[in-house]
PDB file of C-alpha atoms in Angstrom:
ATOM      1  CA  LEU O 194      -0.092 -24.751 -13.118  1.00  0.00           C
ATOM      2  CA  THR O 195      -0.077 -22.931  -9.796  1.00  0.00           C
ATOM      3  CA  SER O 196      -2.446 -20.291  -8.537  1.00  0.00           C
ATOM      4  CA  ASN O 197      -1.596 -17.904  -5.706  1.00  0.00           C
ATOM      5  CA  LEU O 198      -3.884 -15.572  -3.827  1.00  0.00           C
ATOM      6  CA  PHE O 199      -2.375 -12.393  -2.429  1.00  0.00           C
ATOM      7  CA  PHE O 200      -4.506 -10.583   0.126  1.00  0.00           C
ATOM      8  CA  LYS O 201      -4.322  -8.081   2.923  1.00  0.00           C
ATOM      9  CA  THR O 202      -6.884  -6.664   5.280  1.00  0.00           C
ATOM     10  CA  ASN O 203      -7.204  -3.181   6.676  1.00  0.00           C
ATOM     11  CA  LYS O 204      -5.362  -4.507   9.751  1.00  0.00           C
ATOM     12  CA  MET O 205      -2.319  -5.765   7.794  1.00  0.00           C
ATOM     13  CA  ASN O 206       0.642  -3.833   6.424  1.00  0.00           C
ATOM     14  CA  HIS O 207       1.710  -6.426   3.848  1.00  0.00           C
ATOM     15  CA  TYR O 208       0.063  -8.920   1.521  1.00  0.00           C
ATOM     16  CA  GLN O 209      -0.184 -12.549   2.589  1.00  0.00           C
ATOM     17  CA  GLU O 210       0.493 -15.174  -0.103  1.00  0.00           C
ATOM     18  CA  LEU O 211      -1.499 -18.393  -0.207  1.00  0.00           C
ATOM     19  CA  THR O 212      -1.111 -21.202  -2.735  1.00  0.00           C
ATOM     20  CA  LEU O 213      -4.522 -22.390  -3.867  1.00  0.00           C
ATOM     21  CA  GLU O 214      -5.179 -26.066  -4.499  1.00  0.00           C
ATOM     22  CA  GLY O 215      -7.058 -26.692  -7.736  1.00  0.00           C
ATOM     23  CA  ASN O 216      -9.905 -29.148  -8.166  1.00  0.00           C
ATOM     24  CA  ASN O 217     -11.017 -29.665 -11.800  1.00  0.00           C
ATOM     25  CA  GLY O 218      -9.919 -26.130 -12.686  1.00  0.00           C
ATOM     26  CA  LEU O 219     -11.630 -24.546  -9.657  1.00  0.00           C
ATOM     27  CA  TYR O 220      -9.463 -22.753  -7.118  1.00  0.00           C
ATOM     28  CA  ARG O 221     -11.071 -21.807  -3.838  1.00  0.00           C
ATOM     29  CA  TYR O 222     -10.113 -20.144  -0.589  1.00  0.00           C
ATOM     30  CA  VAL O 223     -12.523 -19.763   2.306  1.00  0.00           C
ATOM     31  CA  TYR O 224     -11.840 -16.585   4.265  1.00  0.00           C
ATOM     32  CA  ASN O 225     -12.009 -17.058   8.029  1.00  0.00           C
ATOM     33  CA  PRO O 226     -12.685 -13.774   9.872  1.00  0.00           C
ATOM     34  CA  LYS O 227     -11.543 -15.341  13.150  1.00  0.00           C
ATOM     35  CA  VAL O 228      -8.066 -15.931  11.703  1.00  0.00           C
ATOM     36  CA  TYR O 229      -7.887 -12.601   9.828  1.00  0.00           C
ATOM     37  CA  PRO O 230     -10.330 -10.180  11.499  1.00  0.00           C
ATOM     38  CA  ALA O 231     -11.040  -7.115   9.375  1.00  0.00           C
ATOM     39  CA  THR O 232     -13.645  -4.810   7.905  1.00  0.00           C
ATOM     40  CA  LYS O 233     -11.968  -4.492   4.472  1.00  0.00           C
ATOM     41  CA  ILE O 234      -9.973  -6.844   2.288  1.00  0.00           C
ATOM     42  CA  GLN O 235      -7.862  -6.307  -0.821  1.00  0.00           C
ATOM     43  CA  TYR O 236      -6.795  -9.204  -3.084  1.00  0.00           C
ATOM     44  CA  TYR O 237      -5.459 -10.333  -6.450  1.00  0.00           C
ATOM     45  CA  PHE O 238      -4.371 -13.584  -8.093  1.00  0.00           C
ATOM     46  CA  ILE O 239      -1.190 -14.755  -9.820  1.00  0.00           C
ATOM     47  CA  ILE O 240      -1.352 -17.825 -12.060  1.00  0.00           C
ATOM     48  CA  LYS O 241       1.879 -19.503 -13.194  1.00  0.00           C
ATOM     49  CA  THR O 242       2.157 -21.957 -16.064  1.00  0.00           C
ATOM     50  CA  GLU O 243       5.338 -23.641 -17.215  1.00  0.00           C
ATOM     51  CA  GLN O 244       5.982 -20.782 -19.637  1.00  0.00           C
ATOM     52  CA  LYS O 245       4.145 -17.670 -18.422  1.00  0.00           C
ATOM     53  CA  ILE O 246       2.891 -15.760 -15.403  1.00  0.00           C
ATOM     54  CA  TYR O 247      -0.550 -14.128 -15.412  1.00  0.00           C
ATOM     55  CA  GLY O 248      -2.150 -11.735 -12.946  1.00  0.00           C
ATOM     56  CA  THR O 249      -5.784 -10.801 -12.420  1.00  0.00           C
ATOM     57  CA  PRO O 250      -7.695  -8.518 -12.176  1.00  0.00           C
ATOM     58  CA  LEU O 251      -6.266  -6.005 -14.648  1.00  0.00           C
ATOM     59  CA  ASN O 252      -7.367  -2.424 -15.250  1.00  0.00           C
ATOM     60  CA  ASP O 253      -7.952  -0.847 -18.695  1.00  0.00           C
ATOM     61  CA  GLU O 254      -4.202  -0.185 -19.049  1.00  0.00           C
ATOM     62  CA  GLY O 255      -3.353  -3.839 -18.407  1.00  0.00           C
ATOM     63  CA  GLU O 256      -1.980  -3.175 -14.911  1.00  0.00           C
ATOM     64  CA  LEU O 257      -2.631  -5.477 -11.984  1.00  0.00           C
ATOM     65  CA  THR O 258      -5.301  -3.803  -9.842  1.00  0.00           C
ATOM     66  CA  PRO O 259      -6.315  -5.481  -6.564  1.00  0.00           C
ATOM     67  CA  VAL O 260     -10.005  -5.910  -5.740  1.00  0.00           C
ATOM     68  CA  ASN O 261     -11.238  -3.942  -2.721  1.00  0.00           C
ATOM     69  CA  LYS O 262     -14.138  -5.399  -0.729  1.00  0.00           C
ATOM     70  CA  LEU O 263     -15.966  -4.298   2.371  1.00  0.00           C
ATOM     71  CA  LEU O 264     -16.559  -7.231   4.732  1.00  0.00           C
ATOM     72  CA  ILE O 265     -20.020  -7.323   6.266  1.00  0.00           C
ATOM     73  CA  ASN O 266     -21.134  -9.438   9.213  1.00  0.00           C
ATOM     74  CA  SER O 267     -23.532 -11.925   7.554  1.00  0.00           C
ATOM     75  CA  PHE O 268     -25.756 -12.173  10.642  1.00  0.00           C
ATOM     76  CA  GLU O 269     -26.222  -8.400  10.764  1.00  0.00           C
ATOM     77  CA  TYR O 270     -26.705  -8.242   6.983  1.00  0.00           C
ATOM     78  CA  TYR O 271     -29.588 -10.745   6.952  1.00  0.00           C
ATOM     79  CA  LYS O 272     -31.112  -9.262  10.093  1.00  0.00           C
ATOM     80  CA  GLN O 273     -31.189  -5.827   8.457  1.00  0.00           C
ATOM     81  CA  LYS O 274     -32.451  -7.259   5.156  1.00  0.00           C
ATOM     82  CA  ALA O 275     -35.317  -9.040   6.931  1.00  0.00           C
ATOM     83  CA  ARG O 276     -36.213  -5.827   8.753  1.00  0.00           C
ATOM     84  CA  LEU O 277     -36.311  -3.896   5.442  1.00  0.00           C
ATOM     85  CA  ASN O 278     -38.491  -6.532   3.733  1.00  0.00           C
ATOM     86  CA  GLN O 279     -41.285  -6.317   6.312  1.00  0.00           C
TER      87      GLN O 279
END
């Protein structure tokens, strides 16, 4: 079983492919904004078994549809949240 992460940021033209190492069925990748600076990220996963290939996430028609996320500076996020909770 192999699991690959495909991602690109708003500063990239093409997807980057990373093979994820599994640990008891958990596959994890820690995004480093210093290596890939960006304000938006788009990603999807491909999982290969010996017999089949799966992709996720899928839309209602069963088509591979990448996830779009806005990247927020965590320091600024918590600073603003603390200011709003006062």
